[in-house]
mmCIF file with all atom_site columns, C-alpha atoms in Angstrom:
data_model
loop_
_atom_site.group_PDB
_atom_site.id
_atom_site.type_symbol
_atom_site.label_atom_id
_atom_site.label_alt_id
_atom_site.label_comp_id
_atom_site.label_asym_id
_atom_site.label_entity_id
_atom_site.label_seq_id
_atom_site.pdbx_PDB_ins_code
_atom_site.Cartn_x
_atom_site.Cartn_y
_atom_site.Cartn_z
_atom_site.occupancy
_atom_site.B_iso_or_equiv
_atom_site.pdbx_formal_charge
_atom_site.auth_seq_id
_atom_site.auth_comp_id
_atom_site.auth_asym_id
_atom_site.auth_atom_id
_atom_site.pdbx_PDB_model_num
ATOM 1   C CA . UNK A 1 1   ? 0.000  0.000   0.000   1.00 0.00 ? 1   UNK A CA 1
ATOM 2   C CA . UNK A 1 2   ? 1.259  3.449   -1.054  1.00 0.00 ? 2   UNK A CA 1
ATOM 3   C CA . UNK A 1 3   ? -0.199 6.304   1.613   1.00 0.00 ? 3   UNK A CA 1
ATOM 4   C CA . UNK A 1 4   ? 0.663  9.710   -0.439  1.00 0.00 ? 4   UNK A CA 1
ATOM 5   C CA . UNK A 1 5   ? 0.754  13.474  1.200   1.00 0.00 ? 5   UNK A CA 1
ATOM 6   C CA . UNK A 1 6   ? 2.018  16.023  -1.273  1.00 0.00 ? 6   UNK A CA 1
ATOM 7   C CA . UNK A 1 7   ? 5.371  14.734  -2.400  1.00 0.00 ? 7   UNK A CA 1
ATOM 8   C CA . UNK A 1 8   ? 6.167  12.511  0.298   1.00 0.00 ? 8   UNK A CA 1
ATOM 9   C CA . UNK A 1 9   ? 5.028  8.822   0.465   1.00 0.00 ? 9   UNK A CA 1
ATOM 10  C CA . UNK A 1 10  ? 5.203  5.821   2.298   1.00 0.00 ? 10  UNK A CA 1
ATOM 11  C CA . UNK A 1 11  ? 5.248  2.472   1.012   1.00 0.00 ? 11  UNK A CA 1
ATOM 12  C CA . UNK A 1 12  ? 3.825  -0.216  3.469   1.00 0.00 ? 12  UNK A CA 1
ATOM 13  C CA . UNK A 1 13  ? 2.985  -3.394  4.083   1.00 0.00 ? 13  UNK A CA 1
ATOM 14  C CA . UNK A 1 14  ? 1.743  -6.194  6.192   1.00 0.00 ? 14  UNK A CA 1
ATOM 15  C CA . UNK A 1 15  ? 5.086  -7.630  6.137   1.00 0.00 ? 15  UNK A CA 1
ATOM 16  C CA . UNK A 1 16  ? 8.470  -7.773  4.182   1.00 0.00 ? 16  UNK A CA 1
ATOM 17  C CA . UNK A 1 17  ? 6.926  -9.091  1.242   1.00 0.00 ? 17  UNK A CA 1
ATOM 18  C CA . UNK A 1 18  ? 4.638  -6.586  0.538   1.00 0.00 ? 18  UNK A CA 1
ATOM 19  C CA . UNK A 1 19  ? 7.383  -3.610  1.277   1.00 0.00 ? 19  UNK A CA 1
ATOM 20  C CA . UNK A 1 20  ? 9.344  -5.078  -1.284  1.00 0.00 ? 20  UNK A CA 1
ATOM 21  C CA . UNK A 1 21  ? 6.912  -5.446  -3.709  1.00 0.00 ? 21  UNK A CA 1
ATOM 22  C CA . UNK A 1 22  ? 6.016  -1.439  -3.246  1.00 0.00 ? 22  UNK A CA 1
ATOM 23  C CA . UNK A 1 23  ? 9.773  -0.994  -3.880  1.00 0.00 ? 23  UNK A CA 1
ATOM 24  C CA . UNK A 1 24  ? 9.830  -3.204  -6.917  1.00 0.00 ? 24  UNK A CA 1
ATOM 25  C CA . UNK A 1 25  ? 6.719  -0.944  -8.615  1.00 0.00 ? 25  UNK A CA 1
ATOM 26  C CA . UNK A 1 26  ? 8.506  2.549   -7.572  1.00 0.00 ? 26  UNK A CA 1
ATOM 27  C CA . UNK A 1 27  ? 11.888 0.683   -9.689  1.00 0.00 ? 27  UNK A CA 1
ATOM 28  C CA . UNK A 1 28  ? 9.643  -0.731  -12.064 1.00 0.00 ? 28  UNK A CA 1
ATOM 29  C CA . UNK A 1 29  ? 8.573  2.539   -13.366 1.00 0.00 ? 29  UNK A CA 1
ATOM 30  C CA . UNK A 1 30  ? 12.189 4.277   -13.775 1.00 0.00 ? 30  UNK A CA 1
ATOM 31  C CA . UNK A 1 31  ? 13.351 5.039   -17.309 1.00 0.00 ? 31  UNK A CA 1
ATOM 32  C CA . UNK A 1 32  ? 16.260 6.604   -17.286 1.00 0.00 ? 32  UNK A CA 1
ATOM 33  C CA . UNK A 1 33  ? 18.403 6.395   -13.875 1.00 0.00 ? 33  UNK A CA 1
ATOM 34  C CA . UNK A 1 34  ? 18.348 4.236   -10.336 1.00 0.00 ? 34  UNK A CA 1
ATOM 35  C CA . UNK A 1 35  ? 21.046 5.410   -7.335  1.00 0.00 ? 35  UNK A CA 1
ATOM 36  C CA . UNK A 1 36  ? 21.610 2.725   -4.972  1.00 0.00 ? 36  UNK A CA 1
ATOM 37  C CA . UNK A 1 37  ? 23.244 3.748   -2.258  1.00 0.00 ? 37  UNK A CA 1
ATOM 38  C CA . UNK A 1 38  ? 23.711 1.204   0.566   1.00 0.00 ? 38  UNK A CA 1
ATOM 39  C CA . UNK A 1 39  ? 25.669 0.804   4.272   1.00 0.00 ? 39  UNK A CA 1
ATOM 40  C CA . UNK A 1 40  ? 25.692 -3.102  3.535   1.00 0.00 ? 40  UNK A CA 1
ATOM 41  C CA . UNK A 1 41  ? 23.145 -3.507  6.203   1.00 0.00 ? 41  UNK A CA 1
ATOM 42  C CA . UNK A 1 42  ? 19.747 -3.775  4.845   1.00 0.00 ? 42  UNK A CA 1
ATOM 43  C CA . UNK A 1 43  ? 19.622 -6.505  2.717   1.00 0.00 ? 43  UNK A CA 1
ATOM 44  C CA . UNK A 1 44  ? 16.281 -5.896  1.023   1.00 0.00 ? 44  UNK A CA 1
ATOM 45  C CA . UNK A 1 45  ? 17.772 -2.911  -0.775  1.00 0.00 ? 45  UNK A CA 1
ATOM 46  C CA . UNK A 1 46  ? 20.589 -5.134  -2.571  1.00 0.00 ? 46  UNK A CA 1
ATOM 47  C CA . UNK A 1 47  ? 17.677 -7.911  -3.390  1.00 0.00 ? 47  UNK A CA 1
ATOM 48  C CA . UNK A 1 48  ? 15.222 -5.534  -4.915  1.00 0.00 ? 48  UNK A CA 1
ATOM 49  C CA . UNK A 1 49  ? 17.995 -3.420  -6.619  1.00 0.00 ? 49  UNK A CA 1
ATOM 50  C CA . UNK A 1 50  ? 19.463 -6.857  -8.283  1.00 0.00 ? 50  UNK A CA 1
ATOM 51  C CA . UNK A 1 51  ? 15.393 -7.961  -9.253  1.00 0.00 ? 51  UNK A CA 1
ATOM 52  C CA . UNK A 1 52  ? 14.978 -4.440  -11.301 1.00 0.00 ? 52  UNK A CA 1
ATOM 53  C CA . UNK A 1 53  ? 18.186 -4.400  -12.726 1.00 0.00 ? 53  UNK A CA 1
ATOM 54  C CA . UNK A 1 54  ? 16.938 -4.401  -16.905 1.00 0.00 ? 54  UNK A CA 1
ATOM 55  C CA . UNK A 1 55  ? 18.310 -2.843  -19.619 1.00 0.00 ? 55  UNK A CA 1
ATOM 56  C CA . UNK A 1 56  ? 17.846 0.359   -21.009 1.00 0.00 ? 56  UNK A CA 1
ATOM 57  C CA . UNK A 1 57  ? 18.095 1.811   -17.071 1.00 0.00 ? 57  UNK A CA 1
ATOM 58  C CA . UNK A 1 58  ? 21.145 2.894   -16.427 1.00 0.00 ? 58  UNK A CA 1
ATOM 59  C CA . UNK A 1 59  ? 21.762 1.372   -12.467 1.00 0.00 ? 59  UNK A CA 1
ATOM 60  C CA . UNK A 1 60  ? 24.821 3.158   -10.029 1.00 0.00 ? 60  UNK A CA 1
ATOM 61  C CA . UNK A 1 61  ? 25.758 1.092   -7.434  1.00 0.00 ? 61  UNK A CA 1
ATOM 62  C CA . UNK A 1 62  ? 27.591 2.301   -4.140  1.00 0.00 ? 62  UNK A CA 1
ATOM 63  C CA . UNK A 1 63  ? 28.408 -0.405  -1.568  1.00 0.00 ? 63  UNK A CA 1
ATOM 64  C CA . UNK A 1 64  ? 30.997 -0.354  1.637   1.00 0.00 ? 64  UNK A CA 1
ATOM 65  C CA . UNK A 1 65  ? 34.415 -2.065  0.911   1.00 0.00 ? 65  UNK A CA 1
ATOM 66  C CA . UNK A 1 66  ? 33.573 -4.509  3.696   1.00 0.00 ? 66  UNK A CA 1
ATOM 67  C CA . UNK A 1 67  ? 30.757 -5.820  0.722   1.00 0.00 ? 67  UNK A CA 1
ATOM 68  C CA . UNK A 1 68  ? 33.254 -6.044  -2.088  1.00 0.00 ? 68  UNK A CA 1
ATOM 69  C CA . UNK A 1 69  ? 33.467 -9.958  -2.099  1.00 0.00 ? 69  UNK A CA 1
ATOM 70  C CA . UNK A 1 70  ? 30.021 -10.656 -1.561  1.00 0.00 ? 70  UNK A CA 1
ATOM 71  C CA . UNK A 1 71  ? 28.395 -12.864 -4.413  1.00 0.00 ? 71  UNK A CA 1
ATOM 72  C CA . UNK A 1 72  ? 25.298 -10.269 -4.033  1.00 0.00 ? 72  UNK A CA 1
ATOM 73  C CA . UNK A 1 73  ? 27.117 -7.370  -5.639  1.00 0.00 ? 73  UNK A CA 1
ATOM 74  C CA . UNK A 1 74  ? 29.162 -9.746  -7.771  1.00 0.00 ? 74  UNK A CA 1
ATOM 75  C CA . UNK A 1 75  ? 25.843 -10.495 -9.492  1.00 0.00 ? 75  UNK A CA 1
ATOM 76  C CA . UNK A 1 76  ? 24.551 -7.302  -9.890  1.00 0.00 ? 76  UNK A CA 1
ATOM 77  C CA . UNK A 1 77  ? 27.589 -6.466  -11.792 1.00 0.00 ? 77  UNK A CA 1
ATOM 78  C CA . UNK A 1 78  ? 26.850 -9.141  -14.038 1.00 0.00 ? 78  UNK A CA 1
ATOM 79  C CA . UNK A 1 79  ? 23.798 -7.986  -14.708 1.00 0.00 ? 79  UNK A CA 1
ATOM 80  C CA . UNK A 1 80  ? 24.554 -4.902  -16.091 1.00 0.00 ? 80  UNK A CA 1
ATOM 81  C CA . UNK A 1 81  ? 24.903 -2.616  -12.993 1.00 0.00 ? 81  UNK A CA 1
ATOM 82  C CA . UNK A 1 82  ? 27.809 -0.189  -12.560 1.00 0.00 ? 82  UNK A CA 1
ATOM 83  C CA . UNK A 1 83  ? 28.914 -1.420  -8.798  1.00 0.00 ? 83  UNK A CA 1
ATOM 84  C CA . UNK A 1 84  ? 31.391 0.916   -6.606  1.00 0.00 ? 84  UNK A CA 1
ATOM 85  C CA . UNK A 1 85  ? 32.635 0.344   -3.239  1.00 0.00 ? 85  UNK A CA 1
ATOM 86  C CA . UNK A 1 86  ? 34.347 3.037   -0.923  1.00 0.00 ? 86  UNK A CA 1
ATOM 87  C CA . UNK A 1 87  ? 35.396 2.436   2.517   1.00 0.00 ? 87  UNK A CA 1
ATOM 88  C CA . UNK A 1 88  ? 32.006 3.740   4.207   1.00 0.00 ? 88  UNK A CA 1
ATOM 89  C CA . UNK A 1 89  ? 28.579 4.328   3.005   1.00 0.00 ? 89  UNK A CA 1
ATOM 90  C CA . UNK A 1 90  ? 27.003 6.547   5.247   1.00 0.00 ? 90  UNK A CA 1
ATOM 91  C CA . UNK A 1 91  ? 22.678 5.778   4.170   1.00 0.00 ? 91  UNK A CA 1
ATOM 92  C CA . UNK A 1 92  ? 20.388 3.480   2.694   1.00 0.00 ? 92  UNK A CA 1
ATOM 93  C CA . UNK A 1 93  ? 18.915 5.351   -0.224  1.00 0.00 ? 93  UNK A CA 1
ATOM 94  C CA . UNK A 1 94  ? 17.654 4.625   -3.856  1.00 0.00 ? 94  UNK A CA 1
ATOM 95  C CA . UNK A 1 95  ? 16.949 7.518   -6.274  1.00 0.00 ? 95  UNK A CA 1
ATOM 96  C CA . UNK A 1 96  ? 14.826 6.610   -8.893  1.00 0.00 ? 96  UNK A CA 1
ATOM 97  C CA . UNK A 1 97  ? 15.419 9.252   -12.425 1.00 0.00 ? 97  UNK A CA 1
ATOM 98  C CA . UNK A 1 98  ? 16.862 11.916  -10.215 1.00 0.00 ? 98  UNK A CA 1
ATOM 99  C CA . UNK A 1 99  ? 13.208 12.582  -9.123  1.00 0.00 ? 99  UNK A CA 1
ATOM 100 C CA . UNK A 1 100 ? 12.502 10.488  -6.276  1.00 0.00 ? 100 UNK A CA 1
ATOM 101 C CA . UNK A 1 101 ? 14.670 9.821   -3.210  1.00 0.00 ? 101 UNK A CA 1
ATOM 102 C CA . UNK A 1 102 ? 13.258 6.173   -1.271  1.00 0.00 ? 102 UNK A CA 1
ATOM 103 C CA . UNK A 1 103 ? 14.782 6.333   2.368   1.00 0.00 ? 103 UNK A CA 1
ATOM 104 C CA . UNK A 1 104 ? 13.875 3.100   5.091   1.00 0.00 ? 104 UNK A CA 1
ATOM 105 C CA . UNK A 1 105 ? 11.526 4.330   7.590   1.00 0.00 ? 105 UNK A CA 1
ATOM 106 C CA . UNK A 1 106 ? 12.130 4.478   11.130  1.00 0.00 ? 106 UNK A CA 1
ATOM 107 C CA . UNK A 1 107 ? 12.149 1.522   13.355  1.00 0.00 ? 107 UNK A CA 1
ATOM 108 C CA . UNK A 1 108 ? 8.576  2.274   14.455  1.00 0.00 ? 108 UNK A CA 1
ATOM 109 C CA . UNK A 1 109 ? 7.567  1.847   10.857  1.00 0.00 ? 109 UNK A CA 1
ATOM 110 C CA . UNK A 1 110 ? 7.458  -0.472  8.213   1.00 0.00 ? 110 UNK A CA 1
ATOM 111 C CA . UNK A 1 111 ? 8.216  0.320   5.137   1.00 0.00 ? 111 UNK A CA 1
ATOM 112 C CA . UNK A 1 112 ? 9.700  2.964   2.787   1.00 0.00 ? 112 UNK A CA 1
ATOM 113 C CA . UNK A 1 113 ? 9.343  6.566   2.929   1.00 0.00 ? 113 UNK A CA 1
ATOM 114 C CA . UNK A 1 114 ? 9.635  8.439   -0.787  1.00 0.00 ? 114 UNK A CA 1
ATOM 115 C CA . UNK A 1 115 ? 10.785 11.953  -1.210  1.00 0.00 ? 115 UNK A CA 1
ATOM 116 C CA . UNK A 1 116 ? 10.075 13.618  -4.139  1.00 0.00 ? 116 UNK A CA 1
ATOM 117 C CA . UNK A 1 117 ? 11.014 17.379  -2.321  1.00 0.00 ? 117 UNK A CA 1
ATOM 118 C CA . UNK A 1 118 ? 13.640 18.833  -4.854  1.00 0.00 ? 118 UNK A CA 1
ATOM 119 C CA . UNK A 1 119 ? 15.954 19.687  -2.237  1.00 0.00 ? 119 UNK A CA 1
ATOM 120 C CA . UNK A 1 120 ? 16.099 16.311  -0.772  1.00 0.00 ? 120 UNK A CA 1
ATOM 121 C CA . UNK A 1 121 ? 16.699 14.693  -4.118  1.00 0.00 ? 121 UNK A CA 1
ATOM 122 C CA . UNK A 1 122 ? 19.264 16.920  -4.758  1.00 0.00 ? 122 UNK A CA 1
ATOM 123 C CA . UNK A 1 123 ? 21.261 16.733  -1.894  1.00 0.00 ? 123 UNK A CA 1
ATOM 124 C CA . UNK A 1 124 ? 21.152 12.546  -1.606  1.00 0.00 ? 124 UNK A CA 1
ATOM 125 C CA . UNK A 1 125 ? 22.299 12.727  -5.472  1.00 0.00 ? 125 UNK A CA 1
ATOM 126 C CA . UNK A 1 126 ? 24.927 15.339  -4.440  1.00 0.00 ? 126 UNK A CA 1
ATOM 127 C CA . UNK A 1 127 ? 25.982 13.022  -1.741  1.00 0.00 ? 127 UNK A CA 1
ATOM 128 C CA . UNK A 1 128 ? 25.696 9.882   -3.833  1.00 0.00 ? 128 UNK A CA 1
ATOM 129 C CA . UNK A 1 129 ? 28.149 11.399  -6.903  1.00 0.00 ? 129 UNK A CA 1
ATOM 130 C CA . UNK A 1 130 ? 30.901 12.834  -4.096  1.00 0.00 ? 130 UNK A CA 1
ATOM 131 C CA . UNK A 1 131 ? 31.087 9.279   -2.858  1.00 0.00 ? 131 UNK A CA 1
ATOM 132 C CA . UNK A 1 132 ? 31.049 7.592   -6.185  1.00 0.00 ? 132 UNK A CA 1
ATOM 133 C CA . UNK A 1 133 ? 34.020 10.014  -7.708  1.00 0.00 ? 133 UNK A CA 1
ATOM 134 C CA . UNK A 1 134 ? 36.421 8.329   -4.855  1.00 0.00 ? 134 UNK A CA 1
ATOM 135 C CA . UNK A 1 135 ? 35.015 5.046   -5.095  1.00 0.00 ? 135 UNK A CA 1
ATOM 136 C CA . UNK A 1 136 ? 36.844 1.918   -6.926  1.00 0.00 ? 136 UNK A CA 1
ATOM 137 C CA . UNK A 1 137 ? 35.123 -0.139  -9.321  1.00 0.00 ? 137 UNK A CA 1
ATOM 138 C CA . UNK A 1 138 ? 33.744 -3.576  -9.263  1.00 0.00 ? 138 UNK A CA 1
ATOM 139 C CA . UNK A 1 139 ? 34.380 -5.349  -12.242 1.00 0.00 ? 139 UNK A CA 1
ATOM 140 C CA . UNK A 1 140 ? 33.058 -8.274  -13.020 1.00 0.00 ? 140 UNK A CA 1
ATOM 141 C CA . UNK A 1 141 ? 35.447 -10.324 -14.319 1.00 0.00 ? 141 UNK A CA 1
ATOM 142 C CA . UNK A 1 142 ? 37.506 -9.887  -11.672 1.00 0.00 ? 142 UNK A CA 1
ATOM 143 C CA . UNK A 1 143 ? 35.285 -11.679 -9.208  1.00 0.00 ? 143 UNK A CA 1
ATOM 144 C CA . UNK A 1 144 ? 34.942 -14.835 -8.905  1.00 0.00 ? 144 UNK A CA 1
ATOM 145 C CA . UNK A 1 145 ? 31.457 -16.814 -8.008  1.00 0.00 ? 145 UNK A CA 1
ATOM 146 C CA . UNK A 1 146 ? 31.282 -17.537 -4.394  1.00 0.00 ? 146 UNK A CA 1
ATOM 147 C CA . UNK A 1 147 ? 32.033 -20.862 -4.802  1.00 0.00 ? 147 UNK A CA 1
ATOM 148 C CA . UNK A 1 148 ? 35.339 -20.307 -6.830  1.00 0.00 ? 148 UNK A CA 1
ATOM 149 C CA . UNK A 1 149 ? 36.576 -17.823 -4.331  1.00 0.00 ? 149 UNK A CA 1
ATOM 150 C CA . UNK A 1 150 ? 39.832 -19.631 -3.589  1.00 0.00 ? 150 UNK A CA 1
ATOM 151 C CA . UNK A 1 151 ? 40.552 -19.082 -7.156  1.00 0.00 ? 151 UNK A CA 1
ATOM 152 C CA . UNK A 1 152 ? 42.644 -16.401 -8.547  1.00 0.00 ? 152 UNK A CA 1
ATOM 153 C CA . UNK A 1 153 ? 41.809 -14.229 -11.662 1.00 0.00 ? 153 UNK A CA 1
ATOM 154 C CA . UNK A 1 154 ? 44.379 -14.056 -14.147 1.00 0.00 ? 154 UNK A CA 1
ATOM 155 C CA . UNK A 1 155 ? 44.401 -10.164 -13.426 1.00 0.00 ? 155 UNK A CA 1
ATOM 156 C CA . UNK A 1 156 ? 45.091 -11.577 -10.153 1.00 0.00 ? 156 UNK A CA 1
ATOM 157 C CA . UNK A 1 157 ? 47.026 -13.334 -10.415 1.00 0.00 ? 157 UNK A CA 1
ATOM 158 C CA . UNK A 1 158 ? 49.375 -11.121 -12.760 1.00 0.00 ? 158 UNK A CA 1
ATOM 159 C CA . UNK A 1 159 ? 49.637 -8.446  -9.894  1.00 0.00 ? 159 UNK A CA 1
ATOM 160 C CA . UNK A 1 160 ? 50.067 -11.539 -7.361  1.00 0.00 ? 160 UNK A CA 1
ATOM 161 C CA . UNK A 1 161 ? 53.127 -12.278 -9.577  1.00 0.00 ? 161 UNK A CA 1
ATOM 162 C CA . UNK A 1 162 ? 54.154 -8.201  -10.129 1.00 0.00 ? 162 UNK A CA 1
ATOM 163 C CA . UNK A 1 163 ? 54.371 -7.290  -6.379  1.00 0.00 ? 163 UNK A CA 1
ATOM 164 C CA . UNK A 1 164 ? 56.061 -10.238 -5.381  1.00 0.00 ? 164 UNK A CA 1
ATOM 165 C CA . UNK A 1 165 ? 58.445 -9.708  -7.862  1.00 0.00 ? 165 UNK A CA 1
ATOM 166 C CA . UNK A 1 166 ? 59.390 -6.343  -6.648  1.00 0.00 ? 166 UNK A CA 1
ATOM 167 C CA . UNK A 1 167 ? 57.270 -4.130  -8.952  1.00 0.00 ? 167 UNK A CA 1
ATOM 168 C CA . UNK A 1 168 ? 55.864 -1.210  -6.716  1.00 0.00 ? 168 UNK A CA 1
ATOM 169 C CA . UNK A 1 169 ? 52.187 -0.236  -6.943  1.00 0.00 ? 169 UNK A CA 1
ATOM 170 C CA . UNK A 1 170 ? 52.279 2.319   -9.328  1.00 0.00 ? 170 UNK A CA 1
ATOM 171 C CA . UNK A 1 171 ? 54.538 0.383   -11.794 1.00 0.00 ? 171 UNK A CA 1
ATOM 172 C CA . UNK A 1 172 ? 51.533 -2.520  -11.621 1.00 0.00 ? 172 UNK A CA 1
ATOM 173 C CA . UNK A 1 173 ? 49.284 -0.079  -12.150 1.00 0.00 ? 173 UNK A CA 1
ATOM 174 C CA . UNK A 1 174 ? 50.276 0.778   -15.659 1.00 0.00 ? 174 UNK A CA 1
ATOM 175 C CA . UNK A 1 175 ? 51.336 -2.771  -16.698 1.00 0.00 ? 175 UNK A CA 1
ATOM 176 C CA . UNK A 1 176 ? 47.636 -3.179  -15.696 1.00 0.00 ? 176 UNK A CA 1
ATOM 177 C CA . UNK A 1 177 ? 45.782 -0.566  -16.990 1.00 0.00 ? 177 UNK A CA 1
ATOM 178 C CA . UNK A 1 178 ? 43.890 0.502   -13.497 1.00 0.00 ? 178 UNK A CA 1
ATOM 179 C CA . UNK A 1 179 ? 44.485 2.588   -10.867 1.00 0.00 ? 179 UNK A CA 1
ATOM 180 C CA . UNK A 1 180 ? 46.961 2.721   -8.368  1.00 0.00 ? 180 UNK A CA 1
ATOM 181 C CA . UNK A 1 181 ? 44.060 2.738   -5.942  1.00 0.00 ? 181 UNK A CA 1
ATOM 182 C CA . UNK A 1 182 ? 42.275 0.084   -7.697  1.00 0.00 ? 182 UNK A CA 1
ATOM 183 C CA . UNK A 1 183 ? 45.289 -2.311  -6.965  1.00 0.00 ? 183 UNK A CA 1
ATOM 184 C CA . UNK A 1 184 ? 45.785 -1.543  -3.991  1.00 0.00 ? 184 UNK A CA 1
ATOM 185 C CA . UNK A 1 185 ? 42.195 -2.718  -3.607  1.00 0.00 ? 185 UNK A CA 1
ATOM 186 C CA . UNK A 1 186 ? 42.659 -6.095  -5.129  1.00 0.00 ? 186 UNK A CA 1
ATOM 187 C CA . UNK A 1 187 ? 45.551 -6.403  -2.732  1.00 0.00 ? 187 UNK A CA 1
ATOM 188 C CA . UNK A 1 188 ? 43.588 -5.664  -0.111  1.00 0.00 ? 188 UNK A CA 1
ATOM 189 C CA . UNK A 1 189 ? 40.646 -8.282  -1.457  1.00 0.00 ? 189 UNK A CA 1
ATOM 190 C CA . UNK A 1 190 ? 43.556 -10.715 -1.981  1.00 0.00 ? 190 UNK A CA 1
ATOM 191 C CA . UNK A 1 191 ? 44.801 -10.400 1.537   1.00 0.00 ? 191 UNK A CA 1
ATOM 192 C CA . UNK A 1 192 ? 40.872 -10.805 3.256   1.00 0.00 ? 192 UNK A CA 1
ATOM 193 C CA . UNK A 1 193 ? 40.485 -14.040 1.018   1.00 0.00 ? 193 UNK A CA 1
ATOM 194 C CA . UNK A 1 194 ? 43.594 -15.384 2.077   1.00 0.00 ? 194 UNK A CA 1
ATOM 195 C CA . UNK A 1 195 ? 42.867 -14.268 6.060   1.00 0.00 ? 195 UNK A CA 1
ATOM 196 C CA . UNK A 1 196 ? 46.818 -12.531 5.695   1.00 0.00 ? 196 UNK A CA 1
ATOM 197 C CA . UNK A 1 197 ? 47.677 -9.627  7.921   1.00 0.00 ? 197 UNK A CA 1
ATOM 198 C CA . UNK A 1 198 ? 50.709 -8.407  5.880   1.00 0.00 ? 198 UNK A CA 1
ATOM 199 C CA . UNK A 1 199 ? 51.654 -8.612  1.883   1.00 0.00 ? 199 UNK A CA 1
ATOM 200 C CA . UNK A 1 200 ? 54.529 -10.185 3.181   1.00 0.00 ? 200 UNK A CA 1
ATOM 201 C CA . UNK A 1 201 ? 52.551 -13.295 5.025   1.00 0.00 ? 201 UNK A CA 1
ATOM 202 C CA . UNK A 1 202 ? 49.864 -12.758 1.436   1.00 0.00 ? 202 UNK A CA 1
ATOM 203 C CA . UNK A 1 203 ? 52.735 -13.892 -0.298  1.00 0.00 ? 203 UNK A CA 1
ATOM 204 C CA . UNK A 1 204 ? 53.873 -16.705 1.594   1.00 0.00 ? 204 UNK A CA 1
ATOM 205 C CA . UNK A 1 205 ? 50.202 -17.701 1.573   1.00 0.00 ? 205 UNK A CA 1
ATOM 206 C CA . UNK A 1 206 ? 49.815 -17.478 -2.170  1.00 0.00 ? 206 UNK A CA 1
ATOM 207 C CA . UNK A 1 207 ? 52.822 -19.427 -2.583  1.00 0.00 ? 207 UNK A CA 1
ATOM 208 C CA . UNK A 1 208 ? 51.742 -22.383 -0.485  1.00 0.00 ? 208 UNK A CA 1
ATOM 209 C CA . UNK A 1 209 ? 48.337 -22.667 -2.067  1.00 0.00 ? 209 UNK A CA 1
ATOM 210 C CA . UNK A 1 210 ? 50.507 -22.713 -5.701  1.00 0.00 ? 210 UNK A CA 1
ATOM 211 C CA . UNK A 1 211 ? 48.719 -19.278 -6.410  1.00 0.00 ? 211 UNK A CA 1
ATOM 212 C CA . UNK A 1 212 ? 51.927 -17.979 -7.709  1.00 0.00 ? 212 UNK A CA 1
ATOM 213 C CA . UNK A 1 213 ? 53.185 -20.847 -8.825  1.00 0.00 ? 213 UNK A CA 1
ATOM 214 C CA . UNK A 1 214 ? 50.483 -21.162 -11.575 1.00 0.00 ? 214 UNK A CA 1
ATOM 215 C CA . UNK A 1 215 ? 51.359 -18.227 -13.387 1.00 0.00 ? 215 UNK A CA 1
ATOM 216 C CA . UNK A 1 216 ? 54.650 -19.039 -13.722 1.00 0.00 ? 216 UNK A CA 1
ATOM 217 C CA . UNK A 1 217 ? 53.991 -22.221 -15.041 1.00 0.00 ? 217 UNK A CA 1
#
């Protein structure tokens, strides 16, 4: 159920189901643009964001580095989504076209509260695009599926084989074509896979599960 009073609205429900079907019709009717901005924490925003993902919508994706491996944003990625991660996300928010703003409600209600106030649009796009300049991109083909996690792109394992070799960041960088931030991401996703506290310990750990020695042979 939708409850409307000038151009704010809640969404409701008689339980999680309905809410996210209300949130699946507001997506369902964008045409241009969806904002997903999420802390990691609510879980029904990255489900209904990866239903309504179609093409033809153009969806921006902002998630907290501490979601980078998860096989939720993985799959939104490959489904056409443009996926970012920075190291905090400060709000749960969706903006549908640049003309609606969907916040959660409080804890004393259920549901979805939808802004369509240009000043609060424009400020939780404003806030959305400063975070998403700084933020490093998800790209698909460098994840792999949840269930492959213990294995090693070849991008992967390329800058595995770079560092440990001597090369400093920035040199891997350009042999790579990123970032120098963007490596030192995928260090830091190799590292959390591997449960290593140092490069130095990464790379003792890469070498005993034959990481390394793979791409060498």
């Amino acid at each position: 159920m939708t409850v409307q009073t000038g151009q704010l609205s809640l969404v409701t429900g008689t339980g999680p189901a309905n809410d996210r079907a209300g949130l699946g019709e507001l997506l369902a009717e964008a045409t241009g643009e969806v904002l997903v901005m999420s802390t990691g924490t609510d879980t029904a925003f990255q489900r209904i964001a990866l239903a309504n993902v179609r093409p033809g919508v153009r969806h921006k994706v902002l998630f907290p580095d501490s979601a980078r491996m998860s096989g939720a944003l993985n799959r939104l990625s490959r489904a056409g989504a443009e996926v970012r991660t920075d190291a905090e996300v400060p709000m749960d928010a969706l903006v549908i076209d640049r003309t609606s703003v969907v916040l959660p409600a409080d804890g004393r209600q259920a549901g979805s509260a939808v802004f369509r106030l240009p000043g609060v649009v424009t400020a939780t796009v404003g806030l959305f695009e400063r975070i998403w300049q700084a933020a490093a991109p998800l790209v698909p083909l460098d994840l792999p599926e949840p269930e492959n996690a213990s294995i090693l792109t070849c991008r992967e394992q390329e800058l595995l084989t770079l560092l440990f070799s001597g090369t400093t960041d920035e040199s891997a960088a350009a042999r790579l074509g990123v970032s120098v931030r963007t490596v030192r991401r995928m260090v830091a996703d190799i590292m959390n896979r591997l449960g290593a506290r140092s490069r130095f310990q990464a790379g003792a750990k890469a070498v005993d599960r034959g990481w390394l020695m793979a791409k060498a042979g």
